[in-house]
Short mmCIF file of C-alpha atoms in Angstrom, two decimals:
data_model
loop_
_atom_site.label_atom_id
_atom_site.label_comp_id
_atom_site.label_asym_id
_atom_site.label_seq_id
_atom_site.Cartn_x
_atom_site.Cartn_y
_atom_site.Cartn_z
CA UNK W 1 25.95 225.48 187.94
CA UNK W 2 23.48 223.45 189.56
CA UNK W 3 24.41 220.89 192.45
CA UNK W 4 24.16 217.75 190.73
CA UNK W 5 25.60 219.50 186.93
CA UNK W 6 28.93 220.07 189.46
CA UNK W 7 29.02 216.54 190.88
CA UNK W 8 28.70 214.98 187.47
CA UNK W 9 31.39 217.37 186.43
CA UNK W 10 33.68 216.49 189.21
CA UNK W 11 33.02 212.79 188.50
CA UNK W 12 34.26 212.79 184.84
CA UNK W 13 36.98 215.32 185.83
CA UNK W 14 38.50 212.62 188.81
CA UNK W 15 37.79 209.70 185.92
CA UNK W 16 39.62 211.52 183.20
CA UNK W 17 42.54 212.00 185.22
CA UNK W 18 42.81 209.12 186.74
CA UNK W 19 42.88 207.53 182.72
CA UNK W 20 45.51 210.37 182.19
CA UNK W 21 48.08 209.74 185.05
CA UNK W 22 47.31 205.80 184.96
CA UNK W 23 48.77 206.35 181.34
CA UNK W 24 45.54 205.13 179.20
CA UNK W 25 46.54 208.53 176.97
CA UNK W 26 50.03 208.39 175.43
CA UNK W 27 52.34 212.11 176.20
CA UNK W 28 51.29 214.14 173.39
CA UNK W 29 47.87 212.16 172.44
CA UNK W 30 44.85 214.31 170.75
CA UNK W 31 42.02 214.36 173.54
CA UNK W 32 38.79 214.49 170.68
CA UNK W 33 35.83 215.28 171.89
CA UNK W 34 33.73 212.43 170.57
CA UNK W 35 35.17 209.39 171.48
CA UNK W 36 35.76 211.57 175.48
CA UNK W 37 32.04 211.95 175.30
CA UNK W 38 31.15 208.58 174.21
CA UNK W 39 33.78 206.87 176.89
CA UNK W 40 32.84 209.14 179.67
CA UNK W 41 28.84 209.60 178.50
CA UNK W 42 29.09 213.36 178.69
CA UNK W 43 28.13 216.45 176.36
CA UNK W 44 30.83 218.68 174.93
CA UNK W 45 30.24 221.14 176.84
CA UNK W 46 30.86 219.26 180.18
CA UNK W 47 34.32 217.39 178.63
CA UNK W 48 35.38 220.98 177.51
CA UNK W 49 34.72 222.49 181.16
CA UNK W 50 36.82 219.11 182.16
CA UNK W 51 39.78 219.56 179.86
CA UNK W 52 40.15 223.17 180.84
CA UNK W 53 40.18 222.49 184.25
CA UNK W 54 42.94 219.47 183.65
CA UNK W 55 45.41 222.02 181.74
CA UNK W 56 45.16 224.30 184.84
CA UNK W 57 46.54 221.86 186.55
CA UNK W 58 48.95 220.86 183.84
CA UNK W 59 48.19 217.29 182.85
CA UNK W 60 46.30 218.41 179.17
CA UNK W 61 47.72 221.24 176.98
CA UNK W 62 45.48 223.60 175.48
CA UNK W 63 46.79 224.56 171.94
CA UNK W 64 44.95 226.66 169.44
CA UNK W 65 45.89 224.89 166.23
CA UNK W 66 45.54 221.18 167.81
CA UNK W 67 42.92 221.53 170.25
CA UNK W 68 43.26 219.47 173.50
CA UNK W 69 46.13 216.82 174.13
CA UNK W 70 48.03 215.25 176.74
CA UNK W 71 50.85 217.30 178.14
CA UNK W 72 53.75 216.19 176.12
CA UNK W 73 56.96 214.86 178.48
CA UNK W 74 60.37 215.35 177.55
CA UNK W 75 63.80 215.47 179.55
CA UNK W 76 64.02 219.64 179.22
CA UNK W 77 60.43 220.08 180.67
CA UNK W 78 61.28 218.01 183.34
CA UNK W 79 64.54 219.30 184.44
CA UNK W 80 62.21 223.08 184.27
CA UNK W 81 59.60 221.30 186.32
CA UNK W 82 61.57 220.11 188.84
CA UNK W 83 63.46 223.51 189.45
CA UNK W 84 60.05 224.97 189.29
CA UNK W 85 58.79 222.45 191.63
CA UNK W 86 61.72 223.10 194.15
CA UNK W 87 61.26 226.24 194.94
CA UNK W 88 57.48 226.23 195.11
CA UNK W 89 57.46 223.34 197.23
CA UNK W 90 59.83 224.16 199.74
CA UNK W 91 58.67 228.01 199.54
CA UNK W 92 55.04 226.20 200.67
CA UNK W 93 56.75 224.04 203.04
CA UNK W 94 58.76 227.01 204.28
CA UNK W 95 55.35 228.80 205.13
CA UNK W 96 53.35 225.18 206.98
CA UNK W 97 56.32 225.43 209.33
CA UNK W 98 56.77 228.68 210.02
CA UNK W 99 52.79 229.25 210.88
CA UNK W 100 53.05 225.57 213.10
CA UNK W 101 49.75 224.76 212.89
CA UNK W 102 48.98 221.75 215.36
CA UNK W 103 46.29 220.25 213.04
CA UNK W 104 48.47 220.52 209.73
CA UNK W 105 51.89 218.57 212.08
CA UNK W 106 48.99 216.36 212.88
CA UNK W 107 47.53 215.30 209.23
CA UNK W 108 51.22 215.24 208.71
CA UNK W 109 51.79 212.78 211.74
CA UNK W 110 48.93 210.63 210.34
CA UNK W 111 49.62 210.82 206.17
CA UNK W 112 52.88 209.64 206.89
CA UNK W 113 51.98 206.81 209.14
CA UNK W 114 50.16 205.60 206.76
CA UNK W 115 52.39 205.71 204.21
CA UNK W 116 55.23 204.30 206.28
CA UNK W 117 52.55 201.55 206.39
CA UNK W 118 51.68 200.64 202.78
CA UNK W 119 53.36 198.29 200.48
CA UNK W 120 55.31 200.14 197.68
CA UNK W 121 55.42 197.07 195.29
CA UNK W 122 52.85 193.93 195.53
CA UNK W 123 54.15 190.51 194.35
CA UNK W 124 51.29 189.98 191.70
CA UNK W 125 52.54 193.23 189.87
CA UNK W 126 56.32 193.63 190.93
CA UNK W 127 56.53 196.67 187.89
CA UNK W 128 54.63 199.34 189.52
CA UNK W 129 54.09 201.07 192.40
CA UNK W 130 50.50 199.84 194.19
CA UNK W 131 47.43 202.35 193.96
CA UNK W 132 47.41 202.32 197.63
CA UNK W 133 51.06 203.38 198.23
CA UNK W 134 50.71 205.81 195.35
CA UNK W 135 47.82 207.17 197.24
CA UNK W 136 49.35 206.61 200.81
CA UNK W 137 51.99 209.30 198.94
CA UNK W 138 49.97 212.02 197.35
CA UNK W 139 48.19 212.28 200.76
CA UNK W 140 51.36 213.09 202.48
CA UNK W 141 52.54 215.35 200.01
CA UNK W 142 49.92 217.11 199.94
CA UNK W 143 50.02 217.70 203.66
CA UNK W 144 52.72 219.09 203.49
CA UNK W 145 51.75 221.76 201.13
CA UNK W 146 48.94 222.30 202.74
CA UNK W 147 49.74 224.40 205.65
CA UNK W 148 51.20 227.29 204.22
CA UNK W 149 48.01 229.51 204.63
CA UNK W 150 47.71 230.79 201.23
CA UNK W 151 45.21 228.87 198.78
CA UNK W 152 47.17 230.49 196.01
CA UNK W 153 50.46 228.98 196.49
CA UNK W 154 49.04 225.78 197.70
CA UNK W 155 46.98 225.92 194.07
CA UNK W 156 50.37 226.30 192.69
CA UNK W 157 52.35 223.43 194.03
CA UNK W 158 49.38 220.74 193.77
CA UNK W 159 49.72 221.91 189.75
CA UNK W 160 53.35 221.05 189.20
CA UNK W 161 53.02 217.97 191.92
CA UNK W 162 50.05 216.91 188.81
CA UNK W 163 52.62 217.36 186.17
CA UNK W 164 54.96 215.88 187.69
CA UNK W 165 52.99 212.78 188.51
CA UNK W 166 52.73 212.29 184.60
CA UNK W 167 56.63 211.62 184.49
CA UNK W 168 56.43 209.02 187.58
CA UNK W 169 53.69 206.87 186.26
CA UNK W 170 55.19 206.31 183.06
CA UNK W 171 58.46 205.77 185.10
CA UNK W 172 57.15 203.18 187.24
CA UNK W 173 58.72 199.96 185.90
CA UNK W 174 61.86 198.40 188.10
CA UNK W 175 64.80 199.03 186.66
CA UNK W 176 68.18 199.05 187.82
CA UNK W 177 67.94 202.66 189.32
CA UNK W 178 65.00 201.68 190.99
CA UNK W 179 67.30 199.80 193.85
CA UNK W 180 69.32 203.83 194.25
CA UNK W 181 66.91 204.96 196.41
CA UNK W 182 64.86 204.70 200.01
CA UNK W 183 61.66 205.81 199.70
CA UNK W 184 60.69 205.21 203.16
CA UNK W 185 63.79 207.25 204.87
CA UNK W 186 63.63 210.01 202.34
CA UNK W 187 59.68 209.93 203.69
CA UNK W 188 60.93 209.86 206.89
CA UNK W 189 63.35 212.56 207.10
CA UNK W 190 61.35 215.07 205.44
CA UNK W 191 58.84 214.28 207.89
CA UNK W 192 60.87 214.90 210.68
CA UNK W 193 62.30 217.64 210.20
CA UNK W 194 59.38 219.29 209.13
CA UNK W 195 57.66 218.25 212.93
CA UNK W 196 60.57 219.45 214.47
CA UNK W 197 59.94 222.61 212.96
CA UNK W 198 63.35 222.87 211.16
CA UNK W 199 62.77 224.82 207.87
CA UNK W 200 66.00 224.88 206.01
CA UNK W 201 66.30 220.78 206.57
CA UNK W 202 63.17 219.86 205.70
CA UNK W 203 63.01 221.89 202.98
CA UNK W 204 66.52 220.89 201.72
CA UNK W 205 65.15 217.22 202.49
CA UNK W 206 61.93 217.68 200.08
CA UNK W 207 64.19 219.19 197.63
CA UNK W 208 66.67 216.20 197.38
CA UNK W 209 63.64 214.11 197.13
CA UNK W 210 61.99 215.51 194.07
CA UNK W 211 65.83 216.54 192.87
CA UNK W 212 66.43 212.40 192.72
CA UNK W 213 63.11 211.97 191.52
CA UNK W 214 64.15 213.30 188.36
CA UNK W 215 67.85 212.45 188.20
CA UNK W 216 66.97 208.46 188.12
CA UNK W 217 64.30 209.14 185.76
CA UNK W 218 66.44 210.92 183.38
CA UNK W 219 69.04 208.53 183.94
CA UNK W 220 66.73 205.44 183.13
CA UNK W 221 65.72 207.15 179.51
CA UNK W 222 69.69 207.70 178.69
CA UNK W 223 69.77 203.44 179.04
CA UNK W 224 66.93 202.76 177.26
#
């Protein structure tokens, strides 16, 4: 693949998923080829190359009978994902820590400054999270996945982190659970114990994180 066929690729892949997790595409929706290439302006081929690459990282299921669709949500995948996610996570965490890297503690130092930093809600749009706390967030979490040293397991946990993100942007509305949490100290904690090179707490920390992630999410669809 030439240089610019990969950019162009890597352009409608970042666009299409960006449509995905903003939910633009309902859980379960057919992703058709023709209206993807007219929207995106892009052959088959390169939407095909796109979707396969999006169900490797679990936001599009690939199903022989259907073809492409969103990856449909319900409570029993989640409560999988997030046990999945648990021990993945804090197995990656586990490994950042124990090889103590100074320039991983550092991107940690500085992803979670920022997000310390960045507005969660904005007045103008009090239902959902802003894009530049929700971005402020990925960055940390992903810096703390990405010191483990193996590209393998970090491949891993970035994939169910992806899934996962599906359930939290079409969770984003305030609701009464919304007020059950601190976002900021569970942030915080994490992050210090991982600096202070404590394995067990930070990785308990991260786990309790993603553990009430799901536990107000599930309880919010029980009162709806």
């Amino acid at each position: 693949m030439s240089i610019s066929a990969k950019t162009r690729t890597d352009e409608v892949h970042a666009r299409l998923r960006a449509d995905i997790l903003a939910g633009r595409f309902a859980p379960g929706e057919r992703l058709k080829f023709t209206p993807l290439c007219q929207a995106y302006d892009a052959s088959v081929g390169l939407i095909r190359e796109v979707l396969s690459r999006l169900a490797e990282q679990g936001l599009v299921l690939a199903n022989p009978q259907v073809g492409f669709q969103v990856m449909p949500i319900s409570v029993d995948d989640l409560l999988d994902l997030t046990r999945t996610r648990m021990d993945i996570e804090g197995l990656t965490l586990r490994r950042g820590i124990e090889r103590g890297d100074r320039a991983w503690r550092a991107r940690i130092v500085a992803t979670h400054f920022t997000l310390a930093d960045t507005p969660r809600r904005d007045a103008s749009a009090p239902t959902r999270v802003t894009p530049a706390w929700e971005a402020a967030h990925a960055d940390f979490h992903d810096a703390l996945l990405a010191g483990s040293g193996s590209p393998r397991l970090y491949a891993i946990a970035t994939a169910l982190r992806s899934s996962a993100c599906l359930y939290r942007r079409w969770q984003e509305a305030i609701d009464p659970f919304d007020a059950a949490r601190d976002p900021a100290q569970e942030h915080a904690t994490i992050c210090q114990h991982t600096l202070d090179g404590d394995s067990d707490s930070a990785v308990a920390a991260l786990a309790a994180h993603i553990e009430l992630t799901t536990t107000l999410i599930v309880a919010s669809r029980a009162t709806s």
